[in-house]
Protein backbone atom coordinates (compact mmCIF):
# COMPACT_ATOMS: atom_id res chain seq x y z
CA UNK A 1 0.00 0.00 0.00
CA UNK A 2 1.28 3.46 -0.86
CA UNK A 3 2.30 5.55 2.15
CA UNK A 4 0.24 8.57 3.13
CA UNK A 5 3.33 10.68 3.83
CA UNK A 6 6.76 10.90 2.21
CA UNK A 7 9.59 12.95 3.70
CA UNK A 8 12.29 13.82 1.16
CA UNK A 9 15.59 14.44 2.93
CA UNK A 10 17.17 12.45 5.78
CA UNK A 11 18.96 15.32 7.45
CA UNK A 12 18.02 16.31 10.98
CA UNK A 13 14.92 18.30 9.96
CA UNK A 14 13.51 15.46 7.86
CA UNK A 15 14.30 12.77 10.42
CA UNK A 16 12.78 14.72 13.33
CA UNK A 17 9.68 15.48 11.28
CA UNK A 18 9.31 11.81 10.30
CA UNK A 19 9.89 10.60 13.86
CA UNK A 20 7.22 12.94 15.24
CA UNK A 21 4.77 11.86 12.54
CA UNK A 22 5.50 8.19 13.21
CA UNK A 23 4.68 8.73 16.90
CA UNK A 24 1.25 9.94 15.81
CA UNK A 25 -1.23 8.63 13.27
CA UNK A 26 0.92 8.98 10.15
CA UNK A 27 3.36 6.40 8.77
CA UNK A 28 6.04 8.28 6.85
CA UNK A 29 8.59 7.01 4.38
CA UNK A 30 11.92 8.88 4.28
CA UNK A 31 13.89 9.19 1.04
CA UNK A 32 17.44 10.47 0.58
CA UNK A 33 19.93 10.34 -2.25
CA UNK A 34 22.95 9.97 0.06
CA UNK A 35 24.49 6.74 1.33
CA UNK A 36 23.77 7.61 4.96
CA UNK A 37 21.45 9.73 7.06
CA UNK A 38 22.32 13.05 8.63
CA UNK A 39 23.33 15.54 5.94
CA UNK A 40 26.15 17.68 7.39
CA UNK A 41 26.05 15.65 10.63
CA UNK A 42 28.49 13.41 8.81
CA UNK A 43 31.27 11.08 9.95
CA UNK A 44 33.85 9.58 7.61
CA UNK A 45 35.99 6.63 8.69
CA UNK A 46 39.59 7.12 7.53
CA UNK A 47 42.30 4.56 8.28
CA UNK A 48 39.91 2.99 10.80
CA UNK A 49 39.34 6.28 12.66
CA UNK A 50 36.08 8.28 12.67
CA UNK A 51 36.31 11.90 11.53
CA UNK A 52 33.53 14.52 11.68
CA UNK A 53 33.97 16.49 8.47
CA UNK A 54 30.77 18.56 8.56
CA UNK A 55 29.18 19.60 11.83
CA UNK A 56 31.96 19.25 14.42
CA UNK A 57 29.76 19.21 17.54
CA UNK A 58 26.11 19.69 18.51
CA UNK A 59 25.00 22.55 20.70
CA UNK A 60 21.73 24.08 21.75
CA UNK A 61 19.58 25.67 24.42
CA UNK A 62 16.12 24.25 23.68
CA UNK A 63 15.32 21.82 26.51
CA UNK A 64 13.76 19.13 24.29
CA UNK A 65 16.57 19.32 21.76
CA UNK A 66 19.25 19.08 24.45
CA UNK A 67 17.45 16.11 26.02
CA UNK A 68 17.37 14.43 22.62
CA UNK A 69 21.10 14.97 22.16
CA UNK A 70 21.73 13.37 25.55
CA UNK A 71 19.46 10.42 24.72
CA UNK A 72 21.70 9.37 21.82
CA UNK A 73 24.40 6.85 22.80
CA UNK A 74 24.97 8.06 26.40
CA UNK A 75 28.06 5.87 27.00
CA UNK A 76 29.74 7.29 23.88
CA UNK A 77 29.15 11.00 24.47
CA UNK A 78 31.97 13.53 24.73
CA UNK A 79 30.40 16.24 26.89
CA UNK A 80 31.32 19.92 26.75
CA UNK A 81 33.45 19.51 23.65
CA UNK A 82 35.19 21.73 22.60
CA UNK A 83 36.62 22.41 26.05
CA UNK A 84 39.56 24.46 24.78
CA UNK A 85 39.04 27.06 22.05
CA UNK A 86 41.76 29.21 20.50
CA UNK A 87 41.54 32.32 18.37
CA UNK A 88 39.06 35.16 18.26
CA UNK A 89 37.81 34.78 14.70
CA UNK A 90 34.19 34.12 13.81
CA UNK A 91 32.13 32.12 14.38
CA UNK A 92 31.97 31.95 18.13
CA UNK A 93 28.85 30.42 19.61
CA UNK A 94 27.66 32.49 22.58
CA UNK A 95 24.83 30.11 23.43
CA UNK A 96 27.44 27.56 24.53
CA UNK A 97 27.61 29.58 27.76
CA UNK A 98 23.85 30.17 28.08
CA UNK A 99 21.98 28.62 31.05
CA UNK A 100 20.65 25.21 30.09
CA UNK A 101 22.83 25.05 27.00
CA UNK A 102 24.87 22.01 26.06
CA UNK A 103 27.69 20.99 23.74
CA UNK A 104 27.98 17.33 22.84
CA UNK A 105 30.13 15.24 20.50
CA UNK A 106 30.25 11.46 20.18
CA UNK A 107 33.19 9.08 20.37
CA UNK A 108 32.13 7.16 17.19
CA UNK A 109 31.38 10.43 15.39
CA UNK A 110 28.61 12.98 15.05
CA UNK A 111 26.63 10.66 12.75
CA UNK A 112 25.56 8.79 15.89
CA UNK A 113 22.90 11.45 16.42
CA UNK A 114 21.05 11.22 13.06
CA UNK A 115 21.22 7.44 13.31
CA UNK A 116 19.51 7.80 16.69
CA UNK A 117 16.79 9.90 15.05
CA UNK A 118 16.34 7.38 12.22
CA UNK A 119 15.89 4.38 14.50
CA UNK A 120 12.62 2.60 13.66
CA UNK A 121 11.85 4.77 10.62
CA UNK A 122 11.30 3.48 7.08
CA UNK A 123 14.33 5.11 5.43
CA UNK A 124 15.36 4.53 1.81
CA UNK A 125 18.89 5.70 1.01
CA UNK A 126 20.46 6.24 -2.43
CA UNK A 127 16.93 7.09 -3.53
CA UNK A 128 17.08 10.68 -4.72
CA UNK A 129 13.98 12.48 -5.98
CA UNK A 130 13.94 12.94 -9.76
CA UNK A 131 10.47 14.43 -10.29
CA UNK A 132 7.49 15.48 -8.19
CA UNK A 133 4.01 15.83 -9.71
CA UNK A 134 0.44 16.25 -8.44
CA UNK A 135 -2.31 14.17 -10.01
CA UNK A 136 -5.89 13.74 -8.75
CA UNK A 137 -5.10 15.03 -5.28
CA UNK A 138 -2.01 12.85 -4.74
CA UNK A 139 1.69 13.41 -5.25
CA UNK A 140 3.62 11.09 -7.54
CA UNK A 141 7.33 10.87 -6.79
CA UNK A 142 9.77 9.48 -9.35
CA UNK A 143 13.07 8.50 -7.72
CA UNK A 144 16.42 7.02 -8.60
CA UNK A 145 16.79 3.30 -9.33
CA UNK A 146 13.31 3.25 -10.89
CA UNK A 147 11.53 3.63 -7.56
CA UNK A 148 8.26 5.57 -7.25
CA UNK A 149 5.85 6.53 -4.49
CA UNK A 150 2.35 7.99 -4.26
CA UNK A 151 1.40 10.11 -1.26
CA UNK A 152 -1.18 12.61 -0.05
CA UNK A 153 1.43 14.49 2.00
CA UNK A 154 5.01 15.34 1.00
CA UNK A 155 7.60 17.08 3.14
CA UNK A 156 10.67 18.56 1.47
CA UNK A 157 13.48 18.77 4.02
CA UNK A 158 16.19 19.73 1.56
CA UNK A 159 18.69 22.54 0.94
CA UNK A 160 16.90 25.44 -0.71
CA UNK A 161 18.46 24.87 -4.14
CA UNK A 162 17.32 21.23 -4.14
CA UNK A 163 13.85 22.15 -2.86
CA UNK A 164 13.47 24.59 -5.75
CA UNK A 165 14.37 21.82 -8.22
CA UNK A 166 11.74 19.54 -6.65
CA UNK A 167 9.07 22.26 -6.79
CA UNK A 168 9.63 23.00 -10.48
CA UNK A 169 6.98 20.49 -11.57
CA UNK A 170 4.39 22.01 -9.22
CA UNK A 171 4.70 25.69 -10.15
CA UNK A 172 1.63 25.58 -12.41
CA UNK A 173 -0.45 23.62 -9.91
CA UNK A 174 -0.97 26.45 -7.44
CA UNK A 175 -0.19 30.14 -7.11
CA UNK A 176 0.97 29.36 -3.57
CA UNK A 177 3.71 27.08 -4.90
CA UNK A 178 4.82 29.75 -7.36
CA UNK A 179 4.95 32.29 -4.49
CA UNK A 180 6.99 29.93 -2.33
CA UNK A 181 9.45 29.45 -5.19
CA UNK A 182 9.90 33.20 -5.50
CA UNK A 183 10.44 33.44 -1.74
CA UNK A 184 13.02 30.66 -1.70
CA UNK A 185 14.97 32.30 -4.53
CA UNK A 186 15.73 35.13 -2.11
CA UNK A 187 17.30 32.76 0.43
CA UNK A 188 21.07 32.63 0.27
CA UNK A 189 23.49 29.88 1.18
CA UNK A 190 27.24 29.35 1.10
CA UNK A 191 29.49 26.40 0.25
CA UNK A 192 32.31 25.09 2.44
CA UNK A 193 35.51 23.58 1.09
CA UNK A 194 36.81 21.14 3.67
CA UNK A 195 40.25 19.58 4.16
CA UNK A 196 40.97 16.58 6.41
CA UNK A 197 44.63 16.00 7.36
CA UNK A 198 46.09 13.12 9.37
CA UNK A 199 49.42 13.20 11.24
CA UNK A 200 51.55 10.57 12.95
CA UNK A 201 51.03 10.17 16.69
CA UNK A 202 54.68 11.13 17.20
CA UNK A 203 53.80 14.69 16.20
CA UNK A 204 53.04 17.01 19.12
CA UNK A 205 49.32 17.83 18.71
CA UNK A 206 47.78 21.26 19.35
CA UNK A 207 46.50 21.90 22.87
CA UNK A 208 43.14 23.26 21.65
CA UNK A 209 40.01 21.48 20.45
CA UNK A 210 38.95 24.14 17.94
CA UNK A 211 40.84 27.06 16.43
CA UNK A 212 39.03 30.10 15.00
CA UNK A 213 41.85 31.92 13.16
CA UNK A 214 41.89 35.68 13.30
CA UNK A 215 41.26 37.42 9.98
CA UNK A 216 42.66 37.67 7.42
CA UNK A 217 42.61 33.94 6.77
CA UNK A 218 40.98 31.60 4.28
CA UNK A 219 40.12 29.33 7.21
CA UNK A 220 36.89 29.60 9.17
CA UNK A 221 37.85 26.97 11.72
CA UNK A 222 40.21 24.09 12.41
CA UNK A 223 38.80 21.19 14.41
CA UNK A 224 41.28 19.01 16.31
CA UNK A 225 39.00 16.08 15.62
CA UNK A 226 41.18 13.43 17.25
CA UNK A 227 40.82 15.22 20.60
CA UNK A 228 37.34 13.63 20.71
CA UNK A 229 38.70 10.10 20.33
CA UNK A 230 39.88 8.02 23.27
CA UNK A 231 41.78 5.65 21.00
CA UNK A 232 43.28 6.99 17.78
CA UNK A 233 45.73 5.99 15.09
CA UNK A 234 46.42 9.55 13.91
CA UNK A 235 46.13 13.12 15.04
CA UNK A 236 43.48 14.58 12.72
CA UNK A 237 42.73 18.20 11.83
CA UNK A 238 39.61 19.20 9.90
CA UNK A 239 39.82 22.55 8.12
CA UNK A 240 36.70 24.40 6.99
CA UNK A 241 37.26 27.35 4.67
CA UNK A 242 35.46 30.65 5.10
CA UNK A 243 32.20 30.97 3.10
CA UNK A 244 33.46 33.74 0.82
CA UNK A 245 36.74 31.95 0.13
CA UNK A 246 34.92 28.69 -0.55
CA UNK A 247 32.54 30.36 -3.00
CA UNK A 248 35.42 32.08 -4.82
CA UNK A 249 37.42 28.83 -5.18
CA UNK A 250 34.55 26.41 -5.77
CA UNK A 251 35.23 26.25 -9.50
CA UNK A 252 38.94 25.50 -9.09
CA UNK A 253 40.42 22.03 -9.37
CA UNK A 254 40.51 20.07 -6.12
CA UNK A 255 44.33 19.78 -6.03
CA UNK A 256 44.66 23.55 -6.31
CA UNK A 257 42.34 24.55 -3.45
CA UNK A 258 43.56 21.62 -1.35
CA UNK A 259 47.15 22.90 -1.62
CA UNK A 260 46.03 26.45 -0.80
CA UNK A 261 44.16 25.30 2.33
CA UNK A 262 47.10 23.17 3.46
CA UNK A 263 49.36 26.21 3.12
CA UNK A 264 46.88 28.29 5.14
CA UNK A 265 46.73 25.55 7.77
CA UNK A 266 50.52 25.58 8.18
CA UNK A 267 50.43 29.35 8.53
CA UNK A 268 47.71 29.16 11.21
CA UNK A 269 48.95 26.12 13.17
CA UNK A 270 52.66 25.75 12.47
CA UNK A 271 55.03 24.45 9.76
CA UNK A 272 54.54 20.84 10.92
CA UNK A 273 50.95 20.94 9.60
CA UNK A 274 52.24 21.25 6.01
CA UNK A 275 53.36 17.59 5.98
CA UNK A 276 50.46 15.28 6.87
CA UNK A 277 50.58 11.51 6.43
CA UNK A 278 47.41 11.71 4.36
CA UNK A 279 44.85 14.26 3.14
CA UNK A 280 41.22 13.94 2.10
CA UNK A 281 38.75 16.63 1.03
CA UNK A 282 35.03 17.27 0.83
CA UNK A 283 32.86 19.91 -0.84
CA UNK A 284 29.73 21.01 1.02
CA UNK A 285 27.74 22.88 -1.64
CA UNK A 286 25.04 24.08 0.77
CA UNK A 287 26.89 24.27 4.07
CA UNK A 288 25.66 27.52 5.59
CA UNK A 289 22.42 29.46 5.47
CA UNK A 290 22.58 33.21 5.03
CA UNK A 291 20.86 34.12 8.30
CA UNK A 292 19.84 37.49 6.84
CA UNK A 293 17.47 35.69 4.47
CA UNK A 294 16.25 32.97 6.84
CA UNK A 295 12.51 32.48 7.36
CA UNK A 296 10.56 32.43 10.62
CA UNK A 297 8.86 29.01 10.39
CA UNK A 298 8.31 25.98 8.18
CA UNK A 299 5.86 26.21 5.28
CA UNK A 300 2.72 24.10 4.89
CA UNK A 301 0.50 24.38 1.79
CA UNK A 302 -2.85 22.76 1.02
CA UNK A 303 -2.94 22.06 -2.71
CA UNK A 304 -5.83 21.24 -5.06
CA UNK A 305 -7.50 17.96 -4.17
CA UNK A 306 -6.42 18.18 -0.53
CA UNK A 307 -2.76 17.18 -0.94
CA UNK A 308 -0.39 18.78 1.57
CA UNK A 309 3.11 20.07 0.87
CA UNK A 310 5.48 20.98 3.69
CA UNK A 311 8.97 22.50 3.71
CA UNK A 312 11.32 22.29 6.68
CA UNK A 313 14.99 22.78 7.40
CA UNK A 314 17.47 25.12 9.03
CA UNK A 315 16.39 28.04 6.86
CA UNK A 316 12.81 27.79 8.18
CA UNK A 317 13.68 28.83 11.73
CA UNK A 318 14.90 32.00 13.44
CA UNK A 319 17.50 29.84 15.23
CA UNK A 320 20.72 28.61 13.59
CA UNK A 321 22.51 25.33 12.99
CA UNK A 322 21.32 21.85 13.83
CA UNK A 323 19.00 23.12 16.55
CA UNK A 324 17.21 25.25 13.93
CA UNK A 325 16.72 22.20 11.68
CA UNK A 326 15.45 20.15 14.65
CA UNK A 327 12.95 22.81 15.74
CA UNK A 328 11.73 23.28 12.18
CA UNK A 329 11.12 19.56 11.64
CA UNK A 330 9.27 19.23 14.95
CA UNK A 331 7.05 22.25 14.30
CA UNK A 332 6.07 21.09 10.81
CA UNK A 333 5.20 17.60 12.12
CA UNK A 334 2.99 19.08 14.83
CA UNK A 335 1.19 21.28 12.33
CA UNK A 336 0.55 18.27 10.10
CA UNK A 337 -0.76 16.28 13.06
CA UNK A 338 -3.07 19.08 14.18
CA UNK A 339 -4.63 19.16 10.72
CA UNK A 340 -5.19 15.39 10.84
Coordinates of C-alpha atoms in Angstrom, one line a residue:
X1 CA 0.0 0.0 0.0
X2 CA 1.3 3.5 -0.9
X3 CA 2.3 5.6 2.1
X4 CA 0.2 8.6 3.1
X5 CA 3.3 10.7 3.8
X6 CA 6.8 10.9 2.2
X7 CA 9.6 12.9 3.7
X8 CA 12.3 13.8 1.2
X9 CA 15.6 14.4 2.9
X10 CA 17.2 12.5 5.8
X11 CA 19.0 15.3 7.5
X12 CA 18.0 16.3 11.0
X13 CA 14.9 18.3 10.0
X14 CA 13.5 15.5 7.9
X15 CA 14.3 12.8 10.4
X16 CA 12.8 14.7 13.3
X17 CA 9.7 15.5 11.3
X18 CA 9.3 11.8 10.3
X19 CA 9.9 10.6 13.9
X20 CA 7.2 12.9 15.2
X21 CA 4.8 11.9 12.5
X22 CA 5.5 8.2 13.2
X23 CA 4.7 8.7 16.9
X24 CA 1.2 9.9 15.8
X25 CA -1.2 8.6 13.3
X26 CA 0.9 9.0 10.1
X27 CA 3.4 6.4 8.8
X28 CA 6.0 8.3 6.8
X29 CA 8.6 7.0 4.4
X30 CA 11.9 8.9 4.3
X31 CA 13.9 9.2 1.0
X32 CA 17.4 10.5 0.6
X33 CA 19.9 10.3 -2.3
X34 CA 23.0 10.0 0.1
X35 CA 24.5 6.7 1.3
X36 CA 23.8 7.6 5.0
X37 CA 21.5 9.7 7.1
X38 CA 22.3 13.1 8.6
X39 CA 23.3 15.5 5.9
X40 CA 26.2 17.7 7.4
X41 CA 26.0 15.6 10.6
X42 CA 28.5 13.4 8.8
X43 CA 31.3 11.1 9.9
X44 CA 33.8 9.6 7.6
X45 CA 36.0 6.6 8.7
X46 CA 39.6 7.1 7.5
X47 CA 42.3 4.6 8.3
X48 CA 39.9 3.0 10.8
X49 CA 39.3 6.3 12.7
X50 CA 36.1 8.3 12.7
X51 CA 36.3 11.9 11.5
X52 CA 33.5 14.5 11.7
X53 CA 34.0 16.5 8.5
X54 CA 30.8 18.6 8.6
X55 CA 29.2 19.6 11.8
X56 CA 32.0 19.3 14.4
X57 CA 29.8 19.2 17.5
X58 CA 26.1 19.7 18.5
X59 CA 25.0 22.5 20.7
X60 CA 21.7 24.1 21.7
X61 CA 19.6 25.7 24.4
X62 CA 16.1 24.3 23.7
X63 CA 15.3 21.8 26.5
X64 CA 13.8 19.1 24.3
X65 CA 16.6 19.3 21.8
X66 CA 19.3 19.1 24.5
X67 CA 17.5 16.1 26.0
X68 CA 17.4 14.4 22.6
X69 CA 21.1 15.0 22.2
X70 CA 21.7 13.4 25.5
X71 CA 19.5 10.4 24.7
X72 CA 21.7 9.4 21.8
X73 CA 24.4 6.9 22.8
X74 CA 25.0 8.1 26.4
X75 CA 28.1 5.9 27.0
X76 CA 29.7 7.3 23.9
X77 CA 29.2 11.0 24.5
X78 CA 32.0 13.5 24.7
X79 CA 30.4 16.2 26.9
X80 CA 31.3 19.9 26.8
X81 CA 33.5 19.5 23.6
X82 CA 35.2 21.7 22.6
X83 CA 36.6 22.4 26.1
X84 CA 39.6 24.5 24.8
X85 CA 39.0 27.1 22.1
X86 CA 41.8 29.2 20.5
X87 CA 41.5 32.3 18.4
X88 CA 39.1 35.2 18.3
X89 CA 37.8 34.8 14.7
X90 CA 34.2 34.1 13.8
X91 CA 32.1 32.1 14.4
X92 CA 32.0 32.0 18.1
X93 CA 28.8 30.4 19.6
X94 CA 27.7 32.5 22.6
X95 CA 24.8 30.1 23.4
X96 CA 27.4 27.6 24.5
X97 CA 27.6 29.6 27.8
X98 CA 23.8 30.2 28.1
X99 CA 22.0 28.6 31.0
X100 CA 20.6 25.2 30.1
X101 CA 22.8 25.1 27.0
X102 CA 24.9 22.0 26.1
X103 CA 27.7 21.0 23.7
X104 CA 28.0 17.3 22.8
X105 CA 30.1 15.2 20.5
X106 CA 30.2 11.5 20.2
X107 CA 33.2 9.1 20.4
X108 CA 32.1 7.2 17.2
X109 CA 31.4 10.4 15.4
X110 CA 28.6 13.0 15.1
X111 CA 26.6 10.7 12.7
X112 CA 25.6 8.8 15.9
X113 CA 22.9 11.5 16.4
X114 CA 21.1 11.2 13.1
X115 CA 21.2 7.4 13.3
X116 CA 19.5 7.8 16.7
X117 CA 16.8 9.9 15.1
X118 CA 16.3 7.4 12.2
X119 CA 15.9 4.4 14.5
X120 CA 12.6 2.6 13.7
X121 CA 11.8 4.8 10.6
X122 CA 11.3 3.5 7.1
X123 CA 14.3 5.1 5.4
X124 CA 15.4 4.5 1.8
X125 CA 18.9 5.7 1.0
X126 CA 20.5 6.2 -2.4
X127 CA 16.9 7.1 -3.5
X128 CA 17.1 10.7 -4.7
X129 CA 14.0 12.5 -6.0
X130 CA 13.9 12.9 -9.8
X131 CA 10.5 14.4 -10.3
X132 CA 7.5 15.5 -8.2
X133 CA 4.0 15.8 -9.7
X134 CA 0.4 16.3 -8.4
X135 CA -2.3 14.2 -10.0
X136 CA -5.9 13.7 -8.8
X137 CA -5.1 15.0 -5.3
X138 CA -2.0 12.9 -4.7
X139 CA 1.7 13.4 -5.3
X140 CA 3.6 11.1 -7.5
X141 CA 7.3 10.9 -6.8
X142 CA 9.8 9.5 -9.3
X143 CA 13.1 8.5 -7.7
X144 CA 16.4 7.0 -8.6
X145 CA 16.8 3.3 -9.3
X146 CA 13.3 3.2 -10.9
X147 CA 11.5 3.6 -7.6
X148 CA 8.3 5.6 -7.3
X149 CA 5.9 6.5 -4.5
X150 CA 2.4 8.0 -4.3
X151 CA 1.4 10.1 -1.3
X152 CA -1.2 12.6 0.0
X153 CA 1.4 14.5 2.0
X154 CA 5.0 15.3 1.0
X155 CA 7.6 17.1 3.1
X156 CA 10.7 18.6 1.5
X157 CA 13.5 18.8 4.0
X158 CA 16.2 19.7 1.6
X159 CA 18.7 22.5 0.9
X160 CA 16.9 25.4 -0.7
X161 CA 18.5 24.9 -4.1
X162 CA 17.3 21.2 -4.1
X163 CA 13.9 22.1 -2.9
X164 CA 13.5 24.6 -5.8
X165 CA 14.4 21.8 -8.2
X166 CA 11.7 19.5 -6.6
X167 CA 9.1 22.3 -6.8
X168 CA 9.6 23.0 -10.5
X169 CA 7.0 20.5 -11.6
X170 CA 4.4 22.0 -9.2
X171 CA 4.7 25.7 -10.2
X172 CA 1.6 25.6 -12.4
X173 CA -0.5 23.6 -9.9
X174 CA -1.0 26.4 -7.4
X175 CA -0.2 30.1 -7.1
X176 CA 1.0 29.4 -3.6
X177 CA 3.7 27.1 -4.9
X178 CA 4.8 29.8 -7.4
X179 CA 4.9 32.3 -4.5
X180 CA 7.0 29.9 -2.3
X181 CA 9.5 29.5 -5.2
X182 CA 9.9 33.2 -5.5
X183 CA 10.4 33.4 -1.7
X184 CA 13.0 30.7 -1.7
X185 CA 15.0 32.3 -4.5
X186 CA 15.7 35.1 -2.1
X187 CA 17.3 32.8 0.4
X188 CA 21.1 32.6 0.3
X189 CA 23.5 29.9 1.2
X190 CA 27.2 29.4 1.1
X191 CA 29.5 26.4 0.3
X192 CA 32.3 25.1 2.4
X193 CA 35.5 23.6 1.1
X194 CA 36.8 21.1 3.7
X195 CA 40.2 19.6 4.2
X196 CA 41.0 16.6 6.4
X197 CA 44.6 16.0 7.4
X198 CA 46.1 13.1 9.4
X199 CA 49.4 13.2 11.2
X200 CA 51.5 10.6 13.0
X201 CA 51.0 10.2 16.7
X202 CA 54.7 11.1 17.2
X203 CA 53.8 14.7 16.2
X204 CA 53.0 17.0 19.1
X205 CA 49.3 17.8 18.7
X206 CA 47.8 21.3 19.4
X207 CA 46.5 21.9 22.9
X208 CA 43.1 23.3 21.7
X209 CA 40.0 21.5 20.4
X210 CA 38.9 24.1 17.9
X211 CA 40.8 27.1 16.4
X212 CA 39.0 30.1 15.0
X213 CA 41.9 31.9 13.2
X214 CA 41.9 35.7 13.3
X215 CA 41.3 37.4 10.0
X216 CA 42.7 37.7 7.4
X217 CA 42.6 33.9 6.8
X218 CA 41.0 31.6 4.3
X219 CA 40.1 29.3 7.2
X220 CA 36.9 29.6 9.2
X221 CA 37.8 27.0 11.7
X222 CA 40.2 24.1 12.4
X223 CA 38.8 21.2 14.4
X224 CA 41.3 19.0 16.3
X225 CA 39.0 16.1 15.6
X226 CA 41.2 13.4 17.3
X227 CA 40.8 15.2 20.6
X228 CA 37.3 13.6 20.7
X229 CA 38.7 10.1 20.3
X230 CA 39.9 8.0 23.3
X231 CA 41.8 5.6 21.0
X232 CA 43.3 7.0 17.8
X233 CA 45.7 6.0 15.1
X234 CA 46.4 9.5 13.9
X235 CA 46.1 13.1 15.0
X236 CA 43.5 14.6 12.7
X237 CA 42.7 18.2 11.8
X238 CA 39.6 19.2 9.9
X239 CA 39.8 22.5 8.1
X240 CA 36.7 24.4 7.0
X241 CA 37.3 27.4 4.7
X242 CA 35.5 30.7 5.1
X243 CA 32.2 31.0 3.1
X244 CA 33.5 33.7 0.8
X245 CA 36.7 32.0 0.1
X246 CA 34.9 28.7 -0.6
X247 CA 32.5 30.4 -3.0
X248 CA 35.4 32.1 -4.8
X249 CA 37.4 28.8 -5.2
X250 CA 34.5 26.4 -5.8
X251 CA 35.2 26.2 -9.5
X252 CA 38.9 25.5 -9.1
X253 CA 40.4 22.0 -9.4
X254 CA 40.5 20.1 -6.1
X255 CA 44.3 19.8 -6.0
X256 CA 44.7 23.6 -6.3
X257 CA 42.3 24.5 -3.5
X258 CA 43.6 21.6 -1.4
X259 CA 47.1 22.9 -1.6
X260 CA 46.0 26.4 -0.8
X261 CA 44.2 25.3 2.3
X262 CA 47.1 23.2 3.5
X263 CA 49.4 26.2 3.1
X264 CA 46.9 28.3 5.1
X265 CA 46.7 25.5 7.8
X266 CA 50.5 25.6 8.2
X267 CA 50.4 29.4 8.5
X268 CA 47.7 29.2 11.2
X269 CA 49.0 26.1 13.2
X270 CA 52.7 25.8 12.5
X271 CA 55.0 24.4 9.8
X272 CA 54.5 20.8 10.9
X273 CA 51.0 20.9 9.6
X274 CA 52.2 21.2 6.0
X275 CA 53.4 17.6 6.0
X276 CA 50.5 15.3 6.9
X277 CA 50.6 11.5 6.4
X278 CA 47.4 11.7 4.4
X279 CA 44.9 14.3 3.1
X280 CA 41.2 13.9 2.1
X281 CA 38.7 16.6 1.0
X282 CA 35.0 17.3 0.8
X283 CA 32.9 19.9 -0.8
X284 CA 29.7 21.0 1.0
X285 CA 27.7 22.9 -1.6
X286 CA 25.0 24.1 0.8
X287 CA 26.9 24.3 4.1
X288 CA 25.7 27.5 5.6
X289 CA 22.4 29.5 5.5
X290 CA 22.6 33.2 5.0
X291 CA 20.9 34.1 8.3
X292 CA 19.8 37.5 6.8
X293 CA 17.5 35.7 4.5
X294 CA 16.3 33.0 6.8
X295 CA 12.5 32.5 7.4
X296 CA 10.6 32.4 10.6
X297 CA 8.9 29.0 10.4
X298 CA 8.3 26.0 8.2
X299 CA 5.9 26.2 5.3
X300 CA 2.7 24.1 4.9
X301 CA 0.5 24.4 1.8
X302 CA -2.8 22.8 1.0
X303 CA -2.9 22.1 -2.7
X304 CA -5.8 21.2 -5.1
X305 CA -7.5 18.0 -4.2
X306 CA -6.4 18.2 -0.5
X307 CA -2.8 17.2 -0.9
X308 CA -0.4 18.8 1.6
X309 CA 3.1 20.1 0.9
X310 CA 5.5 21.0 3.7
X311 CA 9.0 22.5 3.7
X312 CA 11.3 22.3 6.7
X313 CA 15.0 22.8 7.4
X314 CA 17.5 25.1 9.0
X315 CA 16.4 28.0 6.9
X316 CA 12.8 27.8 8.2
X317 CA 13.7 28.8 11.7
X318 CA 14.9 32.0 13.4
X319 CA 17.5 29.8 15.2
X320 CA 20.7 28.6 13.6
X321 CA 22.5 25.3 13.0
X322 CA 21.3 21.8 13.8
X323 CA 19.0 23.1 16.5
X324 CA 17.2 25.2 13.9
X325 CA 16.7 22.2 11.7
X326 CA 15.5 20.2 14.7
X327 CA 13.0 22.8 15.7
X328 CA 11.7 23.3 12.2
X329 CA 11.1 19.6 11.6
X330 CA 9.3 19.2 15.0
X331 CA 7.1 22.3 14.3
X332 CA 6.1 21.1 10.8
X333 CA 5.2 17.6 12.1
X334 CA 3.0 19.1 14.8
X335 CA 1.2 21.3 12.3
X336 CA 0.6 18.3 10.1
X337 CA -0.8 16.3 13.1
X338 CA -3.1 19.1 14.2
X339 CA -4.6 19.2 10.7
X340 CA -5.2 15.4 10.8

